[in-house]
Amino acid sequence: LMSTKTTLITSNNTKIRNNAGLIDRDTDHATFNAELIDNLYPNVISVNHTDTSIITLNPALAASITYNVDIWKQGRTVTMRFHMLKSTTALFGGVIFTITNSEYLGKPVTPITGGNGYCGFAKFDNPEFYGELKSDNTFVAGTLDGGIKRFEITYQTLN
């Protein structure tokens, strides 16, 4: 996983600032620079419905949904790009999945009128479908029917 702002600050202080006369340019400075590069140009993480290290699918949908998702985090911005197949045609509205990995938890936005609030909205390839990432890190879809769905969620994290 990539470095957070706190990790980068700590690394800078311990490897460079506090050891100005003792810097090993081949390791300390290079290590810190590598952390910066990883933060600016993150690796894409690919997971699917069998991997629960980042996302947990709603158990009520586990038998009917398969998905692949590419995830990348740059600074505090996370983008998740989904390719999902729902094998049944029965309509479903509600929680599709929950983000469980602390590296990717959304920063809640306080709602003006009360309620749960949200972190981000999904952009579907079909405008008939919509979804949002709630402040409790659940992804809720309005109405999900059968077939292939492609969508992308972009949101801000806590760290």
PDB file of C-alpha atoms in Angstrom:
ATOM      1  CA  LEU A   1       0.000   0.000   0.000  1.00  0.00           C
ATOM      2  CA  MET A   2       1.096   3.528  -0.594  1.00  0.00           C
ATOM      3  CA  SER A   3       2.326   6.058   1.931  1.00  0.00           C
ATOM      4  CA  THR A   4       0.001   8.449   3.680  1.00  0.00           C
ATOM      5  CA  LYS A   5       0.840  12.089   4.367  1.00  0.00           C
ATOM      6  CA  THR A   6       1.774  11.248   7.972  1.00  0.00           C
ATOM      7  CA  THR A   7       4.108   8.475   6.811  1.00  0.00           C
ATOM      8  CA  LEU A   8       5.823  10.806   4.345  1.00  0.00           C
ATOM      9  CA  ILE A   9       6.316  13.528   6.969  1.00  0.00           C
ATOM     10  CA  THR A  10       7.726  11.015   9.456  1.00  0.00           C
ATOM     11  CA  SER A  11      10.021   9.547   6.827  1.00  0.00           C
ATOM     12  CA  ASN A  12      11.280  12.988   5.832  1.00  0.00           C
ATOM     13  CA  ASN A  13      11.976  13.908   9.461  1.00  0.00           C
ATOM     14  CA  THR A  14      13.695  10.664  10.462  1.00  0.00           C
ATOM     15  CA  LYS A  15      15.651  10.032   7.281  1.00  0.00           C
ATOM     16  CA  ILE A  16      16.591  13.555   6.210  1.00  0.00           C
ATOM     17  CA  ARG A  17      15.931  16.420   8.657  1.00  0.00           C
ATOM     18  CA  ASN A  18      17.085  14.760  11.868  1.00  0.00           C
ATOM     19  CA  ASN A  19      20.176  13.277  10.200  1.00  0.00           C
ATOM     20  CA  ALA A  20      21.350  16.148   8.009  1.00  0.00           C
ATOM     21  CA  GLY A  21      25.037  15.315   8.527  1.00  0.00           C
ATOM     22  CA  LEU A  22      24.507  11.563   8.458  1.00  0.00           C
ATOM     23  CA  ILE A  23      22.364  11.148   5.348  1.00  0.00           C
ATOM     24  CA  ASP A  24      23.242   8.111   3.333  1.00  0.00           C
ATOM     25  CA  ARG A  25      22.277   9.387  -0.108  1.00  0.00           C
ATOM     26  CA  ASP A  26      22.054   5.890  -1.518  1.00  0.00           C
ATOM     27  CA  THR A  27      19.498   4.721   1.022  1.00  0.00           C
ATOM     28  CA  ASP A  28      17.859   7.423   3.180  1.00  0.00           C
ATOM     29  CA  HIS A  29      17.330  10.052   0.513  1.00  0.00           C
ATOM     30  CA  ALA A  30      16.550   7.495  -2.187  1.00  0.00           C
ATOM     31  CA  THR A  31      14.039   5.720   0.065  1.00  0.00           C
ATOM     32  CA  PHE A  32      12.218   8.960   0.815  1.00  0.00           C
ATOM     33  CA  ASN A  33      12.159   9.888  -2.872  1.00  0.00           C
ATOM     34  CA  ALA A  34      10.797   6.442  -3.733  1.00  0.00           C
ATOM     35  CA  GLU A  35       7.956   6.975  -1.239  1.00  0.00           C
ATOM     36  CA  LEU A  36       7.122  10.291  -2.920  1.00  0.00           C
ATOM     37  CA  ILE A  37       7.161   8.688  -6.365  1.00  0.00           C
ATOM     38  CA  ASP A  38       4.876   5.869  -5.170  1.00  0.00           C
ATOM     39  CA  ASN A  39       2.462   8.484  -3.830  1.00  0.00           C
ATOM     40  CA  LEU A  40       2.443  10.513  -7.068  1.00  0.00           C
ATOM     41  CA  TYR A  41       2.364   7.517  -9.422  1.00  0.00           C
ATOM     42  CA  PRO A  42       0.546   4.735  -7.573  1.00  0.00           C
ATOM     43  CA  ASN A  43       0.320   1.149  -8.684  1.00  0.00           C
ATOM     44  CA  VAL A  44      -3.111  -0.067  -9.706  1.00  0.00           C
ATOM     45  CA  ILE A  45      -4.422  -2.805  -7.429  1.00  0.00           C
ATOM     46  CA  SER A  46      -6.749  -5.314  -9.084  1.00  0.00           C
ATOM     47  CA  VAL A  47      -9.104  -7.405  -6.967  1.00  0.00           C
ATOM     48  CA  ASN A  48     -12.204  -9.470  -7.647  1.00  0.00           C
ATOM     49  CA  HIS A  49     -15.223 -10.802  -5.767  1.00  0.00           C
ATOM     50  CA  THR A  50     -13.182 -13.578  -4.115  1.00  0.00           C
ATOM     51  CA  ASP A  51     -10.749 -11.111  -2.483  1.00  0.00           C
ATOM     52  CA  THR A  52     -12.185  -9.505   0.662  1.00  0.00           C
ATOM     53  CA  SER A  53      -9.056  -7.557   1.679  1.00  0.00           C
ATOM     54  CA  ILE A  54     -10.496  -4.208   0.497  1.00  0.00           C
ATOM     55  CA  ILE A  55     -14.180  -4.738  -0.348  1.00  0.00           C
ATOM     56  CA  THR A  56     -16.765  -7.080   1.160  1.00  0.00           C
ATOM     57  CA  LEU A  57     -19.792  -7.914  -0.978  1.00  0.00           C
ATOM     58  CA  ASN A  58     -23.250  -7.906   0.609  1.00  0.00           C
ATOM     59  CA  PRO A  59     -23.848 -11.582   1.554  1.00  0.00           C
ATOM     60  CA  ALA A  60     -27.354 -11.426   0.028  1.00  0.00           C
ATOM     61  CA  LEU A  61     -25.722 -10.799  -3.376  1.00  0.00           C
ATOM     62  CA  ALA A  62     -22.710 -13.105  -3.095  1.00  0.00           C
ATOM     63  CA  ALA A  63     -24.278 -15.851  -5.194  1.00  0.00           C
ATOM     64  CA  SER A  64     -25.390 -13.529  -8.000  1.00  0.00           C
ATOM     65  CA  ILE A  65     -22.591 -10.947  -8.366  1.00  0.00           C
ATOM     66  CA  THR A  66     -19.076 -11.329  -9.664  1.00  0.00           C
ATOM     67  CA  TYR A  67     -16.791  -8.359 -10.243  1.00  0.00           C
ATOM     68  CA  ASN A  68     -13.320  -7.161 -11.050  1.00  0.00           C
ATOM     69  CA  VAL A  69     -12.183  -3.787  -9.756  1.00  0.00           C
ATOM     70  CA  ASP A  70      -9.068  -1.695 -10.364  1.00  0.00           C
ATOM     71  CA  ILE A  71      -8.182   0.582  -7.453  1.00  0.00           C
ATOM     72  CA  TRP A  72      -5.640   3.356  -7.261  1.00  0.00           C
ATOM     73  CA  LYS A  73      -4.957   6.011  -4.654  1.00  0.00           C
ATOM     74  CA  GLN A  74      -3.130   9.240  -5.350  1.00  0.00           C
ATOM     75  CA  GLY A  75      -2.687  11.360  -2.256  1.00  0.00           C
ATOM     76  CA  ARG A  76      -6.080  11.207  -0.566  1.00  0.00           C
ATOM     77  CA  THR A  77      -8.051  10.546  -3.756  1.00  0.00           C
ATOM     78  CA  VAL A  78      -9.189   6.982  -4.416  1.00  0.00           C
ATOM     79  CA  THR A  79     -10.597   5.785  -7.721  1.00  0.00           C
ATOM     80  CA  MET A  80     -12.313   2.413  -8.058  1.00  0.00           C
ATOM     81  CA  ARG A  81     -13.250   1.203 -11.545  1.00  0.00           C
ATOM     82  CA  PHE A  82     -15.702  -1.718 -11.524  1.00  0.00           C
ATOM     83  CA  HIS A  83     -16.771  -4.304 -14.076  1.00  0.00           C
ATOM     84  CA  MET A  84     -19.644  -6.167 -12.427  1.00  0.00           C
ATOM     85  CA  LEU A  85     -21.930  -8.968 -13.548  1.00  0.00           C
ATOM     86  CA  LYS A  86     -25.220  -9.643 -11.804  1.00  0.00           C
ATOM     87  CA  SER A  87     -26.406 -13.052 -13.004  1.00  0.00           C
ATOM     88  CA  THR A  88     -30.009 -12.722 -11.834  1.00  0.00           C
ATOM     89  CA  THR A  89     -32.570 -10.303 -13.256  1.00  0.00           C
ATOM     90  CA  ALA A  90     -34.344  -9.651  -9.940  1.00  0.00           C
ATOM     91  CA  LEU A  91     -34.136  -5.965  -9.045  1.00  0.00           C
ATOM     92  CA  PHE A  92     -32.056  -5.074  -6.015  1.00  0.00           C
ATOM     93  CA  GLY A  93     -31.757  -1.747  -4.229  1.00  0.00           C
ATOM     94  CA  GLY A  94     -29.544  -1.232  -1.216  1.00  0.00           C
ATOM     95  CA  VAL A  95     -26.037  -1.986  -0.014  1.00  0.00           C
ATOM     96  CA  ILE A  96     -23.956  -3.710  -2.695  1.00  0.00           C
ATOM     97  CA  PHE A  97     -20.602  -3.761  -0.884  1.00  0.00           C
ATOM     98  CA  THR A  98     -18.650  -2.250   2.008  1.00  0.00           C
ATOM     99  CA  ILE A  99     -15.111  -0.893   1.909  1.00  0.00           C
ATOM    100  CA  THR A 100     -13.322  -2.473   4.866  1.00  0.00           C
ATOM    101  CA  ASN A 101      -9.610  -1.724   4.348  1.00  0.00           C
ATOM    102  CA  SER A 102      -8.542   1.310   6.434  1.00  0.00           C
ATOM    103  CA  GLU A 103      -6.275   2.580   3.623  1.00  0.00           C
ATOM    104  CA  TYR A 104      -9.378   3.181   1.460  1.00  0.00           C
ATOM    105  CA  LEU A 105     -12.035   4.349   3.943  1.00  0.00           C
ATOM    106  CA  GLY A 106     -13.865   7.436   2.719  1.00  0.00           C
ATOM    107  CA  LYS A 107     -13.808  10.828   4.413  1.00  0.00           C
ATOM    108  CA  PRO A 108     -17.411  11.495   5.455  1.00  0.00           C
ATOM    109  CA  VAL A 109     -19.171  14.598   4.182  1.00  0.00           C
ATOM    110  CA  THR A 110     -21.558  16.013   6.763  1.00  0.00           C
ATOM    111  CA  PRO A 111     -25.041  16.273   5.281  1.00  0.00           C
ATOM    112  CA  ILE A 112     -26.840  19.601   5.467  1.00  0.00           C
ATOM    113  CA  THR A 113     -30.198  18.084   6.435  1.00  0.00           C
ATOM    114  CA  GLY A 114     -29.063  15.194   8.641  1.00  0.00           C
ATOM    115  CA  GLY A 115     -28.924  11.552   7.639  1.00  0.00           C
ATOM    116  CA  ASN A 116     -26.005   9.365   6.647  1.00  0.00           C
ATOM    117  CA  GLY A 117     -24.081  11.657   4.325  1.00  0.00           C
ATOM    118  CA  TYR A 118     -21.867  10.452   1.526  1.00  0.00           C
ATOM    119  CA  CYS A 119     -18.262  10.203   0.402  1.00  0.00           C
ATOM    120  CA  GLY A 120     -18.671   9.899  -3.342  1.00  0.00           C
ATOM    121  CA  PHE A 121     -20.971   9.063  -6.229  1.00  0.00           C
ATOM    122  CA  ALA A 122     -20.619   6.415  -8.910  1.00  0.00           C
ATOM    123  CA  LYS A 123     -20.534   7.204 -12.595  1.00  0.00           C
ATOM    124  CA  PHE A 124     -22.196   4.337 -14.460  1.00  0.00           C
ATOM    125  CA  ASP A 125     -21.832   3.671 -18.165  1.00  0.00           C
ATOM    126  CA  ASN A 126     -25.646   3.516 -18.244  1.00  0.00           C
ATOM    127  CA  PRO A 127     -27.323   6.647 -16.809  1.00  0.00           C
ATOM    128  CA  GLU A 128     -30.368   4.640 -15.672  1.00  0.00           C
ATOM    129  CA  PHE A 129     -28.342   3.288 -12.760  1.00  0.00           C
ATOM    130  CA  TYR A 130     -26.931   5.268  -9.905  1.00  0.00           C
ATOM    131  CA  GLY A 131     -25.099   4.647  -6.686  1.00  0.00           C
ATOM    132  CA  GLU A 132     -23.293   6.422  -3.905  1.00  0.00           C
ATOM    133  CA  LEU A 133     -20.601   5.695  -1.361  1.00  0.00           C
ATOM    134  CA  LYS A 134     -22.124   6.511   2.021  1.00  0.00           C
ATOM    135  CA  SER A 135     -20.266   7.904   5.038  1.00  0.00           C
ATOM    136  CA  ASP A 136     -20.316   4.438   6.637  1.00  0.00           C
ATOM    137  CA  ASN A 137     -18.295   3.186   3.600  1.00  0.00           C
ATOM    138  CA  THR A 138     -21.178   1.202   2.140  1.00  0.00           C
ATOM    139  CA  PHE A 139     -21.876   1.481  -1.572  1.00  0.00           C
ATOM    140  CA  VAL A 140     -25.620   1.762  -2.147  1.00  0.00           C
ATOM    141  CA  ALA A 141     -27.263   1.379  -5.557  1.00  0.00           C
ATOM    142  CA  GLY A 142     -30.737   2.681  -6.336  1.00  0.00           C
ATOM    143  CA  THR A 143     -31.926  -0.217  -8.481  1.00  0.00           C
ATOM    144  CA  LEU A 144     -29.602  -2.891  -9.784  1.00  0.00           C
ATOM    145  CA  ASP A 145     -30.928  -5.395 -12.310  1.00  0.00           C
ATOM    146  CA  GLY A 146     -29.181  -8.243 -14.093  1.00  0.00           C
ATOM    147  CA  GLY A 147     -26.370  -7.985 -16.592  1.00  0.00           C
ATOM    148  CA  ILE A 148     -23.034  -6.227 -16.848  1.00  0.00           C
ATOM    149  CA  LYS A 149     -22.480  -2.914 -15.084  1.00  0.00           C
ATOM    150  CA  ARG A 150     -19.415  -0.724 -15.491  1.00  0.00           C
ATOM    151  CA  PHE A 151     -18.936   2.147 -13.085  1.00  0.00           C
ATOM    152  CA  GLU A 152     -16.314   4.278 -11.405  1.00  0.00           C
ATOM    153  CA  ILE A 153     -16.232   5.814  -7.927  1.00  0.00           C
ATOM    154  CA  THR A 154     -13.847   8.617  -6.977  1.00  0.00           C
ATOM    155  CA  TYR A 155     -13.710   9.932  -3.421  1.00  0.00           C
ATOM    156  CA  GLN A 156     -11.438  11.358  -0.713  1.00  0.00           C
ATOM    157  CA  THR A 157     -10.002   9.256   2.123  1.00  0.00           C
ATOM    158  CA  LEU A 158      -9.273  10.012   5.760  1.00  0.00           C
ATOM    159  CA  ASN A 159      -5.499   9.477   5.387  1.00  0.00           C
TER     160      ASN A 159
END
